Amino acid sequence: MPRSKEQFEEMRKATREKIHSSAMRLFVHQGYGSTNVQDIADTAGISIGLLYRHYKTKEELFNELVAYAVEGLKRNITFFNESDHPPKKLITQFVNEVYSDLSHGEELANLLILINQSLLAGADTTSKQYKEIFQVNARLLDSTAQLIRKGQQCGEFRSGDAQEMAVFFYASIQGLAEMKVLFKNNFTVPSPSVITSFLFKERE
C-alpha cells in the first residue's frame, strides 16, 4: 500500500530528529569546524543525499539547532515573567527540570554548549542570530534577577546583589552542562538543593 501523507510527514519528522540529535552531539564533542556533513549522515544512519534533502548546508543545520535552543531560553523568560507563583516555587521548578534533564540525557547540556559555540567559534557578530542570542541572554538574566529581588523582598532568598546572583546561577548551570559532556557517565549531577543553596534561605 502506498504511504499516506501523514505517514510521510511522520517519517520526515523522525529523520529530522535523527539529524538534529546526531549533529548536536557531533558539534559539541568534535566542534563545528571538525564536523562535516558526511559525519552527521553516518551518525544519523542515513544517506548524505537524504540529509541534503532536509538541509542544504552544515551552517543551515547548525543555525536551526541554535534557534531551537534560543526558543527554549525565551520560554524560560516567559515562565519567570508571567507566572503568579512565588519566586521560590518558580526557581525550584526550573532547577528540578534542569536536574532531571541533566540526569537523564545530554540534550540540555548539548544545547547550552551549542549556544556558547555559536557565540565563541568565530561567529559573525553582526548577524541577526548572534545579536538575538545576546539579547535573549540579557533578558533572561534580567528576568531572573527581578525574580530574585522579589524572593528577597518576601524573605525567601538570601540578601545580595540580584544581578550578580543571577549570573552565578546560570554560570553554575552552564558549568554543570560542560562537566556532564566531559565526564559522561562518571558525572553525578548535584541535587537541586545544592544548586540553590546559595540562593534560598535556610529554614530556621
PDB file of C-alpha atoms in Angstrom:
ATOM      1  CA  MET A   1       0.000   0.000   0.000  1.00  0.00           C
ATOM      2  CA  PRO A   2       1.253   3.497  -0.763  1.00  0.00           C
ATOM      3  CA  ARG A   3       2.035   5.602   2.303  1.00  0.00           C
ATOM      4  CA  SER A   4      -0.363   8.325   3.342  1.00  0.00           C
ATOM      5  CA  LYS A   5       0.582  11.983   3.625  1.00  0.00           C
ATOM      6  CA  GLU A   6       0.542  11.627   7.417  1.00  0.00           C
ATOM      7  CA  GLN A   7       2.944   8.672   7.274  1.00  0.00           C
ATOM      8  CA  PHE A   8       5.352  10.605   5.058  1.00  0.00           C
ATOM      9  CA  GLU A   9       5.229  13.520   7.497  1.00  0.00           C
ATOM     10  CA  GLU A  10       5.970  11.204  10.429  1.00  0.00           C
ATOM     11  CA  MET A  11       8.942   9.723   8.546  1.00  0.00           C
ATOM     12  CA  ARG A  12      10.192  13.199   7.686  1.00  0.00           C
ATOM     13  CA  LYS A  13       9.895  14.292  11.308  1.00  0.00           C
ATOM     14  CA  ALA A  14      11.715  11.184  12.563  1.00  0.00           C
ATOM     15  CA  THR A  15      14.547  11.772  10.081  1.00  0.00           C
ATOM     16  CA  ARG A  16      14.954  15.407  11.133  1.00  0.00           C
ATOM     17  CA  GLU A  17      15.072  14.358  14.789  1.00  0.00           C
ATOM     18  CA  LYS A  18      17.847  11.867  13.984  1.00  0.00           C
ATOM     19  CA  ILE A  19      19.748  14.580  12.131  1.00  0.00           C
ATOM     20  CA  HIS A  20      19.293  17.063  14.981  1.00  0.00           C
ATOM     21  CA  SER A  21      20.424  14.618  17.649  1.00  0.00           C
ATOM     22  CA  SER A  22      23.450  13.440  15.681  1.00  0.00           C
ATOM     23  CA  ALA A  23      24.536  16.909  14.591  1.00  0.00           C
ATOM     24  CA  MET A  24      24.193  18.356  18.070  1.00  0.00           C
ATOM     25  CA  ARG A  25      26.280  15.569  19.600  1.00  0.00           C
ATOM     26  CA  LEU A  26      28.995  15.898  16.951  1.00  0.00           C
ATOM     27  CA  PHE A  27      29.127  19.699  17.097  1.00  0.00           C
ATOM     28  CA  VAL A  28      29.552  19.551  20.875  1.00  0.00           C
ATOM     29  CA  HIS A  29      32.096  16.715  21.031  1.00  0.00           C
ATOM     30  CA  GLN A  30      34.095  17.432  17.854  1.00  0.00           C
ATOM     31  CA  GLY A  31      33.450  21.124  17.323  1.00  0.00           C
ATOM     32  CA  TYR A  32      31.650  22.769  14.426  1.00  0.00           C
ATOM     33  CA  GLY A  33      34.737  23.082  12.249  1.00  0.00           C
ATOM     34  CA  SER A  34      35.782  19.442  12.683  1.00  0.00           C
ATOM     35  CA  THR A  35      32.348  18.054  11.845  1.00  0.00           C
ATOM     36  CA  ASN A  36      31.375  17.513   8.217  1.00  0.00           C
ATOM     37  CA  VAL A  37      28.073  16.604   6.613  1.00  0.00           C
ATOM     38  CA  GLN A  38      29.158  13.014   5.990  1.00  0.00           C
ATOM     39  CA  ASP A  39      29.884  12.585   9.725  1.00  0.00           C
ATOM     40  CA  ILE A  40      26.371  13.748  10.550  1.00  0.00           C
ATOM     41  CA  ALA A  41      24.755  11.458   7.981  1.00  0.00           C
ATOM     42  CA  ASP A  42      26.771   8.444   9.164  1.00  0.00           C
ATOM     43  CA  THR A  43      25.945   9.070  12.827  1.00  0.00           C
ATOM     44  CA  ALA A  44      22.251   9.524  11.995  1.00  0.00           C
ATOM     45  CA  GLY A  45      22.295   6.305   9.968  1.00  0.00           C
ATOM     46  CA  ILE A  46      21.035   7.952   6.788  1.00  0.00           C
ATOM     47  CA  SER A  47      22.468   8.682   3.346  1.00  0.00           C
ATOM     48  CA  ILE A  48      24.116  12.022   2.707  1.00  0.00           C
ATOM     49  CA  GLY A  49      21.600  12.591  -0.098  1.00  0.00           C
ATOM     50  CA  LEU A  50      18.723  12.288   2.367  1.00  0.00           C
ATOM     51  CA  LEU A  51      20.410  14.736   4.700  1.00  0.00           C
ATOM     52  CA  TYR A  52      20.753  17.248   1.870  1.00  0.00           C
ATOM     53  CA  ARG A  53      17.010  16.981   1.241  1.00  0.00           C
ATOM     54  CA  HIS A  54      16.490  18.472   4.669  1.00  0.00           C
ATOM     55  CA  TYR A  55      19.459  20.855   4.907  1.00  0.00           C
ATOM     56  CA  LYS A  56      21.417  22.418   2.081  1.00  0.00           C
ATOM     57  CA  THR A  57      24.467  23.226   4.248  1.00  0.00           C
ATOM     58  CA  LYS A  58      26.004  22.393   7.610  1.00  0.00           C
ATOM     59  CA  GLU A  59      25.619  26.052   8.561  1.00  0.00           C
ATOM     60  CA  GLU A  60      21.872  25.928   7.940  1.00  0.00           C
ATOM     61  CA  LEU A  61      21.563  22.900  10.242  1.00  0.00           C
ATOM     62  CA  PHE A  62      23.724  24.493  12.945  1.00  0.00           C
ATOM     63  CA  ASN A  63      21.709  27.715  12.840  1.00  0.00           C
ATOM     64  CA  GLU A  64      18.446  25.794  13.181  1.00  0.00           C
ATOM     65  CA  LEU A  65      19.745  23.985  16.254  1.00  0.00           C
ATOM     66  CA  VAL A  66      20.859  27.270  17.810  1.00  0.00           C
ATOM     67  CA  ALA A  67      17.467  28.818  17.030  1.00  0.00           C
ATOM     68  CA  TYR A  68      15.786  25.868  18.768  1.00  0.00           C
ATOM     69  CA  ALA A  69      17.968  26.430  21.851  1.00  0.00           C
ATOM     70  CA  VAL A  70      17.166  30.155  21.864  1.00  0.00           C
ATOM     71  CA  GLU A  71      13.437  29.389  21.808  1.00  0.00           C
ATOM     72  CA  GLY A  72      13.978  27.384  24.987  1.00  0.00           C
ATOM     73  CA  LEU A  73      15.569  30.430  26.637  1.00  0.00           C
ATOM     74  CA  LYS A  74      12.604  32.546  25.568  1.00  0.00           C
ATOM     75  CA  ARG A  75      10.212  30.062  27.189  1.00  0.00           C
ATOM     76  CA  ASN A  76      12.159  30.421  30.436  1.00  0.00           C
ATOM     77  CA  ILE A  77      11.781  34.200  30.278  1.00  0.00           C
ATOM     78  CA  THR A  78       8.031  33.861  29.789  1.00  0.00           C
ATOM     79  CA  PHE A  79       7.868  31.316  32.623  1.00  0.00           C
ATOM     80  CA  PHE A  80       9.574  33.716  35.043  1.00  0.00           C
ATOM     81  CA  ASN A  81       7.759  36.871  33.888  1.00  0.00           C
ATOM     82  CA  GLU A  82       4.186  35.693  33.542  1.00  0.00           C
ATOM     83  CA  SER A  83       3.665  33.203  36.368  1.00  0.00           C
ATOM     84  CA  ASP A  84       1.849  34.209  39.557  1.00  0.00           C
ATOM     85  CA  HIS A  85       3.626  31.586  41.654  1.00  0.00           C
ATOM     86  CA  PRO A  86       6.041  32.640  44.443  1.00  0.00           C
ATOM     87  CA  PRO A  87       9.677  33.157  43.317  1.00  0.00           C
ATOM     88  CA  LYS A  88      10.983  30.219  45.327  1.00  0.00           C
ATOM     89  CA  LYS A  89       8.476  27.856  43.733  1.00  0.00           C
ATOM     90  CA  LEU A  90       9.383  29.064  40.229  1.00  0.00           C
ATOM     91  CA  ILE A  91      13.122  28.676  40.769  1.00  0.00           C
ATOM     92  CA  THR A  92      12.598  25.283  42.416  1.00  0.00           C
ATOM     93  CA  GLN A  93      10.532  24.041  39.470  1.00  0.00           C
ATOM     94  CA  PHE A  94      13.103  25.338  36.986  1.00  0.00           C
ATOM     95  CA  VAL A  95      16.040  23.751  38.836  1.00  0.00           C
ATOM     96  CA  ASN A  96      14.181  20.452  39.200  1.00  0.00           C
ATOM     97  CA  GLU A  97      13.679  20.381  35.420  1.00  0.00           C
ATOM     98  CA  VAL A  98      17.352  21.190  34.817  1.00  0.00           C
ATOM     99  CA  TYR A  99      18.357  18.444  37.269  1.00  0.00           C
ATOM    100  CA  SER A 100      16.084  15.919  35.555  1.00  0.00           C
ATOM    101  CA  ASP A 101      17.300  16.852  32.063  1.00  0.00           C
ATOM    102  CA  LEU A 102      20.976  16.684  33.044  1.00  0.00           C
ATOM    103  CA  SER A 103      20.474  13.413  34.921  1.00  0.00           C
ATOM    104  CA  HIS A 104      18.630  11.538  32.187  1.00  0.00           C
ATOM    105  CA  GLY A 105      20.128  12.732  28.923  1.00  0.00           C
ATOM    106  CA  GLU A 106      22.533  15.030  27.104  1.00  0.00           C
ATOM    107  CA  GLU A 107      20.156  17.244  25.140  1.00  0.00           C
ATOM    108  CA  LEU A 108      20.050  20.169  27.587  1.00  0.00           C
ATOM    109  CA  ALA A 109      23.823  20.069  28.117  1.00  0.00           C
ATOM    110  CA  ASN A 110      24.408  19.941  24.371  1.00  0.00           C
ATOM    111  CA  LEU A 111      22.010  22.821  23.703  1.00  0.00           C
ATOM    112  CA  LEU A 112      23.687  25.055  26.292  1.00  0.00           C
ATOM    113  CA  ILE A 113      27.127  24.313  24.887  1.00  0.00           C
ATOM    114  CA  LEU A 114      25.854  24.812  21.347  1.00  0.00           C
ATOM    115  CA  ILE A 115      24.694  28.340  22.199  1.00  0.00           C
ATOM    116  CA  ASN A 116      28.154  29.166  23.538  1.00  0.00           C
ATOM    117  CA  GLN A 117      29.781  27.702  20.432  1.00  0.00           C
ATOM    118  CA  SER A 118      27.657  29.926  18.250  1.00  0.00           C
ATOM    119  CA  LEU A 119      28.990  32.952  20.126  1.00  0.00           C
ATOM    120  CA  LEU A 120      32.621  31.927  20.525  1.00  0.00           C
ATOM    121  CA  ALA A 121      33.580  29.893  17.462  1.00  0.00           C
ATOM    122  CA  GLY A 122      34.214  32.682  15.002  1.00  0.00           C
ATOM    123  CA  ALA A 123      30.574  33.683  14.672  1.00  0.00           C
ATOM    124  CA  ASP A 124      29.547  36.705  12.646  1.00  0.00           C
ATOM    125  CA  THR A 125      28.977  39.297  15.380  1.00  0.00           C
ATOM    126  CA  THR A 126      26.876  41.378  13.014  1.00  0.00           C
ATOM    127  CA  SER A 127      24.462  38.559  12.212  1.00  0.00           C
ATOM    128  CA  LYS A 128      20.843  38.693  13.280  1.00  0.00           C
ATOM    129  CA  GLN A 129      21.125  35.392  15.148  1.00  0.00           C
ATOM    130  CA  TYR A 130      24.236  36.488  17.069  1.00  0.00           C
ATOM    131  CA  LYS A 131      22.516  39.671  18.225  1.00  0.00           C
ATOM    132  CA  GLU A 132      19.365  37.778  19.161  1.00  0.00           C
ATOM    133  CA  ILE A 133      21.292  35.324  21.353  1.00  0.00           C
ATOM    134  CA  PHE A 134      22.917  38.171  23.259  1.00  0.00           C
ATOM    135  CA  GLN A 135      19.599  39.975  23.666  1.00  0.00           C
ATOM    136  CA  VAL A 136      17.773  36.856  24.859  1.00  0.00           C
ATOM    137  CA  ASN A 137      20.546  36.003  27.325  1.00  0.00           C
ATOM    138  CA  ALA A 138      20.428  39.553  28.698  1.00  0.00           C
ATOM    139  CA  ARG A 139      16.651  39.377  29.059  1.00  0.00           C
ATOM    140  CA  LEU A 140      16.892  36.023  30.826  1.00  0.00           C
ATOM    141  CA  LEU A 141      19.436  37.405  33.300  1.00  0.00           C
ATOM    142  CA  ASP A 142      17.278  40.474  33.952  1.00  0.00           C
ATOM    143  CA  SER A 143      14.126  38.357  34.415  1.00  0.00           C
ATOM    144  CA  THR A 144      15.921  36.071  36.843  1.00  0.00           C
ATOM    145  CA  ALA A 145      17.424  38.998  38.759  1.00  0.00           C
ATOM    146  CA  GLN A 146      13.957  40.525  39.054  1.00  0.00           C
ATOM    147  CA  LEU A 147      12.612  37.218  40.372  1.00  0.00           C
ATOM    148  CA  ILE A 148      15.455  37.047  42.906  1.00  0.00           C
ATOM    149  CA  ARG A 149      14.634  40.564  44.112  1.00  0.00           C
ATOM    150  CA  LYS A 150      11.025  39.522  44.657  1.00  0.00           C
ATOM    151  CA  GLY A 151      12.239  36.492  46.588  1.00  0.00           C
ATOM    152  CA  GLN A 152      14.451  38.710  48.731  1.00  0.00           C
ATOM    153  CA  GLN A 153      11.592  41.089  49.426  1.00  0.00           C
ATOM    154  CA  CYS A 154       9.343  38.300  50.680  1.00  0.00           C
ATOM    155  CA  GLY A 155      12.148  36.777  52.769  1.00  0.00           C
ATOM    156  CA  GLU A 156      12.639  33.556  50.762  1.00  0.00           C
ATOM    157  CA  PHE A 157      16.036  34.364  49.238  1.00  0.00           C
ATOM    158  CA  ARG A 158      19.363  35.375  50.733  1.00  0.00           C
ATOM    159  CA  SER A 159      20.424  39.003  50.545  1.00  0.00           C
ATOM    160  CA  GLY A 160      22.889  40.155  47.913  1.00  0.00           C
ATOM    161  CA  ASP A 161      23.144  41.769  44.501  1.00  0.00           C
ATOM    162  CA  ALA A 162      20.358  40.110  42.494  1.00  0.00           C
ATOM    163  CA  GLN A 163      22.091  40.623  39.147  1.00  0.00           C
ATOM    164  CA  GLU A 164      25.303  39.011  40.393  1.00  0.00           C
ATOM    165  CA  MET A 165      23.328  36.125  41.877  1.00  0.00           C
ATOM    166  CA  ALA A 166      21.554  35.580  38.550  1.00  0.00           C
ATOM    167  CA  VAL A 167      24.907  35.483  36.727  1.00  0.00           C
ATOM    168  CA  PHE A 168      26.265  32.969  39.243  1.00  0.00           C
ATOM    169  CA  PHE A 169      23.111  30.860  38.917  1.00  0.00           C
ATOM    170  CA  TYR A 170      23.430  30.459  35.136  1.00  0.00           C
ATOM    171  CA  ALA A 171      27.211  30.120  35.261  1.00  0.00           C
ATOM    172  CA  SER A 172      26.685  27.163  37.598  1.00  0.00           C
ATOM    173  CA  ILE A 173      24.205  25.514  35.236  1.00  0.00           C
ATOM    174  CA  GLN A 174      26.487  26.114  32.250  1.00  0.00           C
ATOM    175  CA  GLY A 175      29.394  24.603  34.170  1.00  0.00           C
ATOM    176  CA  LEU A 176      27.335  21.536  35.052  1.00  0.00           C
ATOM    177  CA  ALA A 177      26.405  21.128  31.380  1.00  0.00           C
ATOM    178  CA  GLU A 178      30.062  21.174  30.359  1.00  0.00           C
ATOM    179  CA  MET A 179      31.024  18.699  33.100  1.00  0.00           C
ATOM    180  CA  LYS A 180      28.170  16.422  32.016  1.00  0.00           C
ATOM    181  CA  VAL A 181      29.552  16.290  28.471  1.00  0.00           C
ATOM    182  CA  LEU A 182      33.168  15.973  29.641  1.00  0.00           C
ATOM    183  CA  PHE A 183      32.742  13.209  32.235  1.00  0.00           C
ATOM    184  CA  LYS A 184      29.736  11.436  30.670  1.00  0.00           C
ATOM    185  CA  ASN A 185      28.574   8.506  32.841  1.00  0.00           C
ATOM    186  CA  ASN A 186      31.131   9.327  35.536  1.00  0.00           C
ATOM    187  CA  PHE A 187      29.372  12.598  36.301  1.00  0.00           C
ATOM    188  CA  THR A 188      26.754  12.907  39.025  1.00  0.00           C
ATOM    189  CA  VAL A 189      24.539  15.980  38.862  1.00  0.00           C
ATOM    190  CA  PRO A 190      24.380  17.821  42.204  1.00  0.00           C
ATOM    191  CA  SER A 191      20.957  17.739  43.832  1.00  0.00           C
ATOM    192  CA  PRO A 192      18.573  20.687  43.322  1.00  0.00           C
ATOM    193  CA  SER A 193      19.100  21.693  46.963  1.00  0.00           C
ATOM    194  CA  VAL A 194      22.837  22.058  46.346  1.00  0.00           C
ATOM    195  CA  ILE A 195      22.300  24.076  43.160  1.00  0.00           C
ATOM    196  CA  THR A 196      20.032  26.533  45.015  1.00  0.00           C
ATOM    197  CA  SER A 197      21.900  26.565  48.334  1.00  0.00           C
ATOM    198  CA  PHE A 198      23.488  29.954  47.626  1.00  0.00           C
ATOM    199  CA  LEU A 199      20.064  31.401  46.850  1.00  0.00           C
ATOM    200  CA  PHE A 200      17.467  30.084  49.296  1.00  0.00           C
ATOM    201  CA  LYS A 201      17.475  30.974  52.957  1.00  0.00           C
ATOM    202  CA  GLU A 202      17.865  28.058  55.291  1.00  0.00           C
ATOM    203  CA  ARG A 203      14.815  27.138  57.328  1.00  0.00           C
ATOM    204  CA  GLU A 204      15.096  28.253  60.901  1.00  0.00           C
TER     205      GLU A 204
END
